[in-house]
Amino acid sequence: MTEDQPRLIVEDLAKSFGGVLALSGVSLQAHPRKILSIIGPNGAGKTTLINGISGVFTPDRGKVTLDGRPISGLAPHKVARAGVARTFQNVALFGGMTVLENLMLGRNSKMRASVLSCGLFWGRAQREEISHRRQVEKFIDFLGISDIRKQPAGSLPLGLQKRVELGRALVAEPKVLLLDEPMGGMNLEEKESMARYILDVIETTDTAVVLIEHDMGVVMDISDQVIVLDQGVKIAEGTPQEVRANPTVIEAYLGQTHAA
Amino acid sequence: MLNRETATFKRSYAEDMALYPLPLQRVTIAVIILVAFVAFPFVASVYMLGLANLIGIAALGAIGLNILVGSTGQISIGHGAFMSVGAYTAAVLSSRYGVPWWGAILGGGSMSALVGTFFGIPSLRIKGLYLAISTLAAQLIIEWVLNHVTWISGGVGAVIYVDKPSVFGLALKSNLAMYYFIYVFLAIGVVFALNILRTHIGRAFIAVRDRDVAAEIIGINIFRTKLTSFAISSFYAGVTGVLYTYYYGMANYEAFNLTISIQFLAMVIIGGLGSVLGSILGAIFITLLPIVLDTVLGSVGRMFMDAAAVASISTSLQLMLFGGLIMFFLVVEPDGLSKLWRNVKDYFRVWPFPYL
Ligand SMILES: Nc1ncnc2c1ncn2[C@@H]1O[C@H](COP(=O)(O)OP(=O)(O)O)[C@@H](O)[C@H]1O
Ligand SMILES: [Mg+2]
């Protein structure tokens, strides 16, 4: 696969909830080893866009393809198995389970041992538990969370939870990584380390990253491409420099936040 | 399960994953096995063995139900009926076709798994109270079928008599022999459940229970997971039914009615949702409750009342206590007896250094 061939293509995706048109025909392309950021005010439809890609709902209109294969309309678990992993704006870890178990769950769909094999913990089940554990431990090292691996995920502070959730998405070794405000509620240092992890991901794997983020500084620093959404419509796109200079954007979004 | 874990280090993932990683735990397990299979049967009276047998069978069913209710978060009020499916399958197989005990166990378990999985299909669309009602329907439908389809139940009374299982040509007629028969299956059931819960299947159960939307988005097939849980759980129910049938020497659908379904739910709730140990504690508790109550009322009540009055009070008191306990555990301690046990254990975890 060549670098400039898009990994994920979203075409004309639309979705309305009741009367509210949350997303009205948005298109985008995400490339391997690149970070595509989506910005826009609250309620712009950013989360809805990501939900549409990961199959949370069937879009009213439009198409999503992953490496040329259509994935829109598939059940969420099939979209995940096709290679789309994500995090959630409001962290969705399994709070009662340990960090390790949460990460193992990120690889659950790769594990095929039968009920019998699992129940006897013999053969395939045992082999899988050990080999996937070994993979998961690599990500635990990468994210520097080895000292909390046996702690219940729900007991961790938000910043760590977001890191663990990134880990749960990464262990799936996805083709596309969707991150919904991974730095929300973080302090500066935490944001910096999260940005570092995201950059490491695109440097070490050929994952395409789609990032929703409010912190303009971070977005401008690490993105390859930026898309601006407002009221379900894409009002601008381009490199960070282009977007920053776009008058519509300054008026509709950047201007507002700066004024506020 | 039973030991403290301070100051033990693991050197490999396999070691870290072991069911009982601590040396002391392994000793404890060995002691439990010795007591259960050597000491207890040696000293116990026939009456005590009978109670132990009832507890052992109930524990197996409770472990299975707990996988569904506690670990996967799906309700079933049809488990009594799923047990009866196992019971009648085994009874028909052994009394009509001369199938040996292992065939009856496997057949009863599998048939129940099949039926349980079928009645689990609505769980894709409905949850909570609605699923409760739909499994209640399963209970009533199965009861009706067993009572009315004479090919299965053999007609009048719908009771099928069954010979005791014969292992290596030895008919297990005594309570002691049945004790070994039952507790071998319980031991297998315990290990199997613990293993399921620590592998990918068990993690999927808990994920579906705790956050089904997130679970699906990270790649877990919810429908398949729920059905797997129904299948495993009702396989346990089926084997439980077969064991009851062998123990009582007959399959009788009335022994698997709605009250039994609810009693098993009570075991799981009182024992501790999602806990294998809790299922066993719950089975002990629910099996012994009426007996302890009878004994206490029998000796205390007799001082004030005649026998008939005591008997009638005992039954209603039992029901009240039963309901009260379920409410208590649901509201105050959802993790049940197993949590109370864990509290004690946590206390001793770092004993005698509470400040560690
Ligand atoms: N499941 C839903 N049901 C109803 N309305 C929704 C739902 N999801 C999103 N919306 C609406 O769609 C619009 C876009 O929301 P969202 O995508 O969450 O915005 P953002 O993530 O950009 O802040 C909002 O008006 C929101 O209220
Ligand atoms: Mg959002």
XYZ file of C-alpha atoms and ligand atoms in Angstrom:
644
model
C 0.000 0.000 0.000
C 1.441 3.357 -0.931
C 1.569 6.154 1.581
C -0.642 8.549 -0.312
C -3.447 6.075 -0.801
C -6.109 6.907 1.780
C -6.767 4.240 4.369
C -10.165 5.508 5.424
C -12.563 7.292 3.119
C -15.746 8.894 4.372
C -18.060 10.147 1.661
C -21.027 12.416 2.210
C -21.904 11.006 5.627
C -25.208 12.317 7.017
C -27.181 11.638 10.160
C -30.047 13.355 11.902
C -31.480 12.682 15.324
C -35.173 13.486 15.424
C -35.234 16.938 13.889
C -31.580 17.753 14.568
C -29.287 17.404 11.572
C -26.149 16.349 13.466
C -24.140 15.620 10.358
C -25.075 16.789 6.880
C -22.890 15.226 4.226
C -19.337 15.221 5.569
C -16.441 13.689 3.621
C -12.880 13.007 4.710
C -9.850 10.913 3.970
C -7.399 9.575 6.542
C -3.968 8.364 5.493
C -1.579 5.888 7.070
C 1.044 7.465 9.342
C -0.854 10.758 9.345
C -2.911 12.590 11.922
C -6.172 14.055 10.720
C -7.713 16.369 13.286
C -11.339 17.325 13.505
C -12.119 20.560 15.259
C -15.272 22.547 15.799
C -17.413 23.965 18.597
C -19.447 21.769 20.946
C -22.356 20.162 19.162
C -20.652 20.533 15.769
C -21.061 16.812 15.076
C -17.505 15.611 15.685
C -18.478 12.704 17.929
C -21.362 11.867 15.607
C -18.890 11.635 12.731
C -16.705 9.182 14.638
C -19.762 7.228 15.758
C -20.799 6.986 12.137
C -17.420 5.560 11.177
C -17.382 3.015 13.996
C -20.876 1.810 13.232
C -22.712 3.028 16.327
C -25.612 3.912 14.054
C -26.476 3.377 10.407
C -25.948 6.668 8.565
C -28.903 8.222 6.750
C -26.695 8.733 3.743
C -23.088 8.312 2.733
C -20.411 5.692 2.675
C -17.359 4.682 4.688
C -14.612 2.518 3.196
C -11.539 1.074 4.856
C -8.754 0.103 2.463
C -11.351 0.075 -0.274
C -13.756 -2.160 1.593
C -17.128 -0.651 2.530
C -17.720 -0.711 6.285
C -20.723 1.572 6.655
C -23.800 -0.305 7.807
C -21.709 -3.027 9.440
C -22.316 -3.853 13.095
C -19.826 -2.074 15.390
C -17.991 -5.277 16.307
C -17.426 -5.999 12.624
C -16.118 -2.496 12.023
C -13.721 -3.042 14.922
C -12.614 -6.380 13.527
C -12.057 -4.750 10.152
C -9.409 -2.598 11.841
C -11.051 0.459 13.376
C -10.300 1.138 17.046
C -11.361 4.115 19.084
C -11.538 5.900 22.379
C -14.528 7.724 23.807
C -15.107 11.319 24.785
C -16.402 10.114 28.149
C -13.964 7.319 28.873
C -15.634 3.935 28.426
C -13.338 1.610 30.323
C -14.655 -1.389 32.221
C -14.231 0.161 35.627
C -14.431 -2.987 37.703
C -11.789 -4.768 35.664
C -8.070 -4.254 36.008
C -6.029 -2.229 33.560
C -4.576 -5.476 32.258
C -8.009 -7.024 31.705
C -9.168 -3.895 29.917
C -6.216 -4.127 27.572
C -6.706 -7.849 27.054
C -10.275 -6.990 26.037
C -8.843 -4.821 23.287
C -7.506 -8.051 21.762
C -10.540 -10.167 22.595
C -11.762 -10.308 19.022
C -8.443 -11.881 17.990
C -8.928 -14.752 20.434
C -10.754 -17.781 19.126
C -10.268 -20.536 21.718
C -13.419 -22.611 22.175
C -15.496 -22.846 25.328
C -14.050 -26.287 25.981
C -10.470 -25.140 25.547
C -11.087 -22.125 27.808
C -12.885 -24.168 30.438
C -10.028 -26.645 30.610
C -7.445 -23.868 30.135
C -5.720 -26.266 27.823
C -4.317 -26.022 24.327
C -5.401 -23.031 22.321
C -6.862 -21.067 25.234
C -3.640 -21.252 27.205
C -1.471 -20.438 24.197
C -3.650 -17.464 23.324
C -3.725 -16.092 26.854
C 0.055 -16.148 27.012
C 0.813 -14.843 23.526
C -1.729 -12.014 23.746
C -0.562 -11.184 27.232
C 2.945 -10.818 25.815
C 1.672 -8.397 23.137
C -0.377 -6.440 25.648
C 2.636 -6.077 27.952
C 4.505 -4.322 25.121
C 1.838 -1.644 25.060
C 1.807 -1.486 28.844
C 5.527 -0.729 28.695
C 5.053 1.752 25.868
C 2.422 3.675 27.837
C 4.319 3.452 31.100
C 1.435 1.915 33.005
C 3.108 -1.231 34.282
C 2.792 -0.249 37.928
C -0.990 0.047 37.670
C -1.694 -2.999 35.544
C -3.431 -4.874 38.357
C -5.491 -1.899 39.530
C -9.189 -1.570 38.747
C -9.457 0.867 35.836
C -12.292 2.719 37.522
C -10.115 3.706 40.471
C -7.621 5.646 38.320
C -7.575 9.416 37.806
C -9.051 10.615 34.507
C -5.707 11.279 32.852
C -4.550 7.726 33.445
C -7.907 6.334 32.383
C -7.553 8.109 29.057
C -4.105 6.610 28.655
C -5.397 3.133 29.461
C -8.210 3.610 26.986
C -5.673 4.600 24.329
C -3.868 1.388 25.235
C -7.025 -0.672 24.823
C -7.441 0.764 21.323
C -3.761 0.320 20.436
C -3.500 -3.331 21.460
C -5.984 -4.098 18.682
C -3.222 -2.922 16.289
C -5.805 -0.998 14.298
C -5.553 0.326 10.779
C -7.480 3.390 11.827
C -7.420 4.917 15.289
C -10.264 7.263 16.209
C -9.573 9.430 19.250
C -12.437 11.457 20.686
C -10.934 14.231 22.804
C -8.160 12.085 24.292
C -6.791 15.142 26.101
C -10.088 16.396 27.482
C -9.728 17.371 31.127
C -5.952 16.928 31.136
C -3.320 19.278 32.445
C -0.456 20.491 30.275
C 2.012 17.724 31.097
C -0.594 15.045 30.567
C -1.530 16.593 27.221
C 2.099 16.644 26.191
C 2.641 13.005 27.002
C -0.602 12.016 25.263
C 0.503 13.958 22.173
C 3.832 12.141 22.355
C 2.099 8.739 22.437
C -0.043 9.641 19.442
C 3.013 10.792 17.497
C 4.833 7.590 18.474
C 1.933 5.592 17.099
C 2.159 7.110 13.634
C 5.942 6.912 13.694
C 6.103 3.234 14.620
C 3.025 1.807 12.876
C 1.153 2.638 9.699
C -2.030 3.502 11.534
C -4.157 6.388 10.298
C -5.159 8.605 13.210
C -8.339 10.657 13.350
C -8.173 13.027 16.305
C -10.865 15.189 17.832
C -9.322 17.813 20.045
C -10.204 21.201 21.460
C -6.715 22.381 22.359
C -5.718 24.420 19.297
C -2.072 24.431 20.294
C -1.900 20.648 20.249
C -3.942 20.360 17.050
C -1.800 22.850 15.167
C 1.395 21.195 16.391
C 0.751 17.551 15.647
C -1.814 17.384 12.839
C -1.045 16.724 9.213
C -4.517 17.737 8.104
C -7.323 19.569 9.871
C -11.050 19.503 9.204
C -13.332 22.120 10.699
C -16.925 21.176 11.434
C -19.700 23.541 12.351
C -23.327 22.516 12.812
C -22.775 19.261 10.998
C -21.119 20.878 7.998
C -17.464 20.833 7.005
C -16.590 24.499 6.704
C -12.879 24.163 6.015
C -10.032 21.744 5.616
C -6.326 21.795 4.922
C -2.987 21.829 6.655
C -2.863 23.491 10.073
C -1.403 26.610 8.463
C -4.130 26.784 5.831
C -6.875 26.290 8.366
C -5.411 28.838 10.724
C -5.415 31.384 7.904
C -8.914 30.569 6.677
C -11.207 33.555 7.301
C -14.356 31.415 7.649
C -12.675 29.418 10.352
C -11.420 32.449 12.191
C -14.903 33.842 12.169
C -16.854 30.685 12.945
C -14.597 28.987 15.376
C -11.185 30.311 16.247
C -12.498 33.833 16.550
C -15.155 32.686 18.983
C -12.846 30.743 21.229
C -10.296 33.506 21.259
C -12.929 36.041 22.052
C -14.361 33.842 24.783
C -9.413 -17.707 46.617
C -8.634 -18.245 50.248
C -5.164 -16.916 50.899
C -3.247 -13.709 51.315
C -0.988 -12.629 48.554
C 1.514 -10.251 50.062
C 5.177 -10.691 49.243
C 4.973 -13.235 46.436
C 6.586 -12.556 43.085
C 5.764 -13.991 39.699
C 8.384 -14.653 37.107
C 6.394 -15.498 33.988
C 3.037 -14.635 32.481
C 1.978 -18.244 32.847
C 2.793 -18.075 36.532
C 0.966 -14.788 36.883
C -2.068 -16.298 35.178
C -2.215 -19.472 37.230
C -5.532 -19.960 39.015
C -3.742 -20.404 42.291
C -0.420 -18.640 41.926
C 0.557 -18.649 45.582
C 2.209 -21.681 47.179
C -0.021 -21.271 50.215
C -3.083 -21.248 47.955
C -2.073 -24.552 46.485
C -1.724 -25.985 49.958
C -5.175 -24.675 50.833
C -6.668 -26.254 47.734
C -4.999 -29.549 48.575
C -6.453 -29.370 52.074
C -9.922 -28.596 50.737
C -9.709 -31.559 48.376
C -8.523 -33.833 51.178
C -11.319 -32.714 53.474
C -13.988 -32.949 50.780
C -12.950 -36.298 49.374
C -11.400 -38.092 52.350
C -12.077 -36.627 55.785
C -15.688 -35.489 55.444
C -17.128 -38.603 53.785
C -15.263 -40.673 56.356
C -16.811 -38.987 59.380
C -20.168 -37.814 58.032
C -23.412 -39.582 58.897
C -25.755 -40.768 56.151
C -27.986 -37.782 56.911
C -25.110 -35.325 56.608
C -24.009 -36.962 53.376
C -27.530 -36.512 52.069
C -27.397 -32.797 52.880
C -23.930 -32.524 51.364
C -25.240 -34.158 48.209
C -28.069 -31.658 47.918
C -25.618 -28.828 48.509
C -23.196 -30.194 45.930
C -25.859 -30.486 43.236
C -27.271 -27.052 44.047
C -23.775 -25.523 43.994
C -23.197 -26.811 40.480
C -26.457 -25.278 39.273
C -25.752 -22.023 41.094
C -22.280 -21.737 39.546
C -23.854 -22.122 36.121
C -26.625 -19.618 36.799
C -24.092 -17.183 38.216
C -22.116 -17.230 34.970
C -25.245 -15.972 33.234
C -26.677 -13.656 35.870
C -23.620 -12.506 37.790
C -20.948 -12.432 35.124
C -22.914 -11.673 31.973
C -25.694 -9.631 33.558
C -28.524 -11.572 31.903
C -31.434 -12.761 33.980
C -33.023 -16.194 33.777
C -36.110 -17.270 35.649
C -36.181 -20.401 33.543
C -33.276 -22.257 35.071
C -35.466 -24.689 36.951
C -36.969 -25.687 33.611
C -33.543 -25.937 31.970
C -32.614 -28.361 34.748
C -35.713 -30.373 33.992
C -34.663 -30.585 30.340
C -31.420 -32.191 31.500
C -33.301 -34.387 33.946
C -35.779 -35.747 31.412
C -33.163 -36.151 28.690
C -31.084 -38.248 31.061
C -34.115 -40.151 32.302
C -35.270 -41.014 28.789
C -31.749 -41.893 27.655
C -30.968 -44.120 30.603
C -34.349 -45.743 31.314
C -35.465 -46.194 27.717
C -32.225 -46.613 25.802
C -29.912 -47.918 28.507
C -27.410 -45.102 28.001
C -24.724 -45.140 30.720
C -24.258 -42.262 33.190
C -21.643 -40.388 31.186
C -23.892 -40.414 28.146
C -26.791 -39.206 30.259
C -24.708 -36.403 31.751
C -23.423 -35.241 28.378
C -26.801 -35.698 26.725
C -28.689 -33.915 29.500
C -26.195 -31.065 29.580
C -26.166 -30.665 25.801
C -29.930 -30.795 25.387
C -30.356 -28.213 28.116
C -27.651 -26.038 26.542
C -29.538 -26.229 23.249
C -32.873 -25.312 24.807
C -31.313 -22.628 27.038
C -29.537 -21.061 24.087
C -32.778 -21.014 22.131
C -34.586 -19.216 24.939
C -31.587 -16.882 25.219
C -32.139 -15.519 21.720
C -34.514 -12.744 22.908
C -31.673 -11.389 25.073
C -30.291 -9.706 21.975
C -33.239 -7.354 21.935
C -34.522 -7.231 25.473
C -32.988 -6.708 28.862
C -33.823 -6.738 32.539
C -37.459 -7.143 33.409
C -38.451 -8.046 29.847
C -35.839 -10.776 29.657
C -37.040 -11.994 33.033
C -40.555 -12.323 31.653
C -39.374 -14.051 28.508
C -37.366 -16.625 30.496
C -40.370 -17.033 32.768
C -42.271 -17.970 29.626
C -39.555 -20.538 28.904
C -40.108 -21.984 32.370
C -43.853 -22.330 31.815
C -43.580 -23.638 28.254
C -41.055 -26.317 29.220
C -43.121 -27.353 32.252
C -46.186 -27.637 30.048
C -44.357 -29.662 27.396
C -42.943 -32.103 29.942
C -46.345 -32.535 31.499
C -48.264 -32.962 28.251
C -45.997 -34.586 25.693
C -46.322 -38.189 26.715
C -43.510 -39.370 24.436
C -41.079 -37.542 26.699
C -42.579 -37.918 30.117
C -44.216 -41.321 29.739
C -47.734 -40.155 30.605
C -49.497 -40.045 33.958
C -47.734 -37.929 36.558
C -44.924 -37.331 34.100
C -42.479 -39.057 36.415
C -39.738 -41.277 35.017
C -37.924 -43.603 37.379
C -34.220 -44.014 36.830
C -31.695 -46.525 38.130
C -28.739 -45.238 40.101
C -25.708 -44.683 37.909
C -23.370 -47.594 37.666
C -19.674 -46.750 37.477
C -17.268 -49.537 36.483
C -20.092 -52.001 37.095
C -20.717 -50.621 40.573
C -24.222 -49.240 41.188
C -23.973 -46.033 43.266
C -26.772 -46.882 45.687
C -25.525 -45.345 48.931
C -25.380 -41.663 49.833
C -21.633 -42.049 50.148
C -21.237 -43.356 46.618
C -23.489 -40.603 45.278
C -21.440 -38.102 47.281
C -18.317 -38.980 45.346
C -20.220 -38.994 42.074
C -21.675 -35.530 42.716
C -18.552 -33.919 44.102
C -16.385 -35.023 41.218
C -18.775 -33.152 38.923
C -18.840 -30.183 41.267
C -15.033 -30.064 41.269
C -14.966 -30.178 37.471
C -17.675 -27.502 37.365
C -15.746 -25.202 39.703
C -12.485 -25.447 37.775
C -14.252 -25.097 34.433
C -16.074 -21.955 35.568
C -12.949 -20.363 37.039
C -11.121 -21.044 33.788
C -13.894 -19.660 31.617
C -13.963 -16.501 33.698
C -10.236 -15.844 33.371
C -10.048 -16.298 29.598
C -11.334 -14.219 26.713
C -14.846 -15.655 26.999
C -15.194 -14.568 30.621
C -13.798 -11.125 29.938
C -16.336 -10.719 27.147
C -19.120 -11.707 29.585
C -18.111 -9.009 32.044
C -17.618 -6.437 29.300
C -21.118 -7.100 27.986
C -22.508 -6.901 31.506
C -20.788 -3.611 32.361
C -20.905 -1.636 29.112
C -22.494 -3.395 26.212
C -22.132 -0.515 23.755
C -18.426 -0.037 24.432
C -17.944 -3.807 24.363
C -19.395 -4.015 20.899
C -17.339 -1.107 19.642
C -14.102 -2.750 20.757
C -15.004 -5.806 18.725
C -17.057 -8.056 20.967
C -19.973 -9.800 19.315
C -22.637 -9.186 21.920
C -25.176 -11.647 20.569
C -22.669 -14.444 20.372
C -21.362 -13.623 23.843
C -24.823 -13.672 25.395
C -25.732 -16.916 23.672
C -22.447 -18.497 24.770
C -23.310 -17.511 28.315
C -26.790 -18.980 28.004
C -25.309 -22.157 26.544
C -22.693 -22.640 29.272
C -25.109 -21.699 32.010
C -27.833 -24.034 30.823
C -25.326 -26.829 30.253
C -24.565 -26.538 33.965
C -28.319 -26.494 34.636
C -28.772 -29.606 32.529
C -26.054 -31.522 34.376
C -27.554 -30.307 37.648
C -30.880 -31.758 36.547
C -29.241 -35.071 35.660
C -27.575 -35.233 39.076
C -30.896 -34.542 40.833
C -32.469 -37.283 38.746
C -29.809 -39.805 39.704
C -29.868 -38.730 43.324
C -33.645 -38.961 43.705
C -33.925 -41.944 41.375
C -36.490 -40.170 39.219
C -37.148 -37.225 36.969
C -40.132 -35.211 38.097
C -40.938 -31.874 36.473
C -42.560 -30.632 39.674
C -39.147 -30.660 41.318
C -38.019 -28.043 38.796
C -40.799 -25.507 39.023
C -40.697 -21.734 39.259
C -39.905 -21.855 42.986
C -36.719 -23.755 42.180
C -35.741 -21.173 39.571
C -36.189 -18.469 42.169
C -34.311 -20.409 44.817
C -31.338 -20.682 42.513
C -31.493 -16.958 41.817
C -31.505 -16.446 45.569
C -28.384 -18.592 45.948
C -26.607 -16.490 43.378
C -27.712 -13.170 44.847
C -27.096 -14.104 48.464
C -23.838 -15.853 47.645
C -22.460 -13.084 45.498
C -23.061 -12.155 41.869
C -20.263 -13.207 39.566
C -18.404 -15.241 42.169
C -17.827 -18.979 41.970
C -17.116 -19.178 45.670
C -20.253 -17.124 46.264
C -22.351 -19.617 44.309
C -21.143 -22.386 46.593
C -21.773 -20.327 49.736
C -25.225 -19.429 48.410
C -26.019 -23.088 47.718
C -24.957 -24.047 51.242
C -26.959 -21.210 52.720
C -30.186 -21.787 50.817
C -30.061 -25.543 51.293
C -29.428 -25.337 55.022
C -31.702 -22.380 55.800
C -34.977 -24.339 56.030
C -33.312 -27.122 58.005
C -31.714 -24.795 60.527
C -34.953 -22.877 60.798
C -36.917 -26.065 61.399
C -34.522 -27.210 64.081
C -34.502 -23.887 65.880
C -38.260 -23.459 65.678
C -38.711 -27.080 66.567
C -36.869 -26.734 69.856
C -37.790 -23.152 70.750
C -41.318 -23.074 69.309
C -42.297 -26.374 70.881
C -42.072 -24.690 74.277
C -44.944 -22.388 73.400
C -46.944 -24.088 70.648
C -48.030 -27.454 69.362
C -46.276 -29.193 66.477
C -48.785 -28.212 63.772
C -48.545 -24.521 64.603
C -44.762 -24.705 64.583
C -44.768 -26.366 61.191
C -47.030 -23.737 59.655
C -45.009 -20.877 61.124
C -41.800 -22.456 59.957
C -42.951 -22.459 56.343
C -44.049 -18.838 56.332
C -41.041 -17.715 58.323
C -38.840 -19.446 55.824
C -40.426 -17.540 52.957
C -40.187 -14.243 54.811
C -36.578 -14.779 55.729
C -35.867 -15.800 52.192
C -37.374 -12.653 50.696
C -35.851 -10.474 53.378
C -32.380 -11.859 52.763
C -32.629 -11.374 49.012
C -33.670 -7.772 49.568
C -30.933 -7.265 52.130
C -28.217 -8.537 49.842
C -29.528 -6.734 46.773
C -29.646 -3.418 48.601
C -26.898 -3.584 51.200
C -24.317 -6.034 49.893
C -24.756 -6.829 46.200
C -21.564 -8.870 46.282
C -23.174 -11.221 48.757
C -21.594 -13.668 51.143
C -18.477 -13.842 49.007
C -17.886 -10.146 49.729
C -18.330 -10.682 53.443
C -15.778 -13.426 53.114
C -13.432 -11.139 51.181
C -13.744 -8.490 53.902
C -12.542 -11.006 56.434
C -9.763 -12.038 54.088
C -8.688 -8.460 53.412
C -8.461 -7.935 57.109
C -6.051 -10.831 57.423
C -4.218 -10.063 54.187
C -1.579 -7.989 55.911
C -2.236 -9.237 59.409
C -0.597 -8.667 61.832
C 0.575 -5.430 60.226
C -2.613 -3.472 59.556
C -0.563 -0.372 58.725
C 1.220 -2.001 55.732
N -27.609 9.811 20.063
C -28.051 11.069 19.852
N -29.365 11.351 19.981
C -29.820 12.591 19.759
N -29.057 13.627 19.416
C -27.738 13.425 19.285
C -27.170 12.142 19.504
N -25.830 12.219 19.292
C -25.582 13.502 18.980
N -26.717 14.219 18.967
C -26.830 15.635 18.613
O -26.052 15.847 17.477
C -25.364 17.076 17.564
C -23.874 16.843 17.429
O -23.374 16.226 18.610
P -21.913 15.704 18.773
O -21.542 14.925 17.586
O -21.828 15.023 20.081
O -21.071 17.058 18.823
P -19.560 17.291 19.202
O -18.917 15.978 19.454
O -18.987 17.995 18.020
O -19.561 18.166 20.409
C -25.746 17.703 18.887
O -26.782 18.625 18.652
C -26.254 16.532 19.689
O -27.231 16.948 20.599
Mg -18.061 15.233 21.131
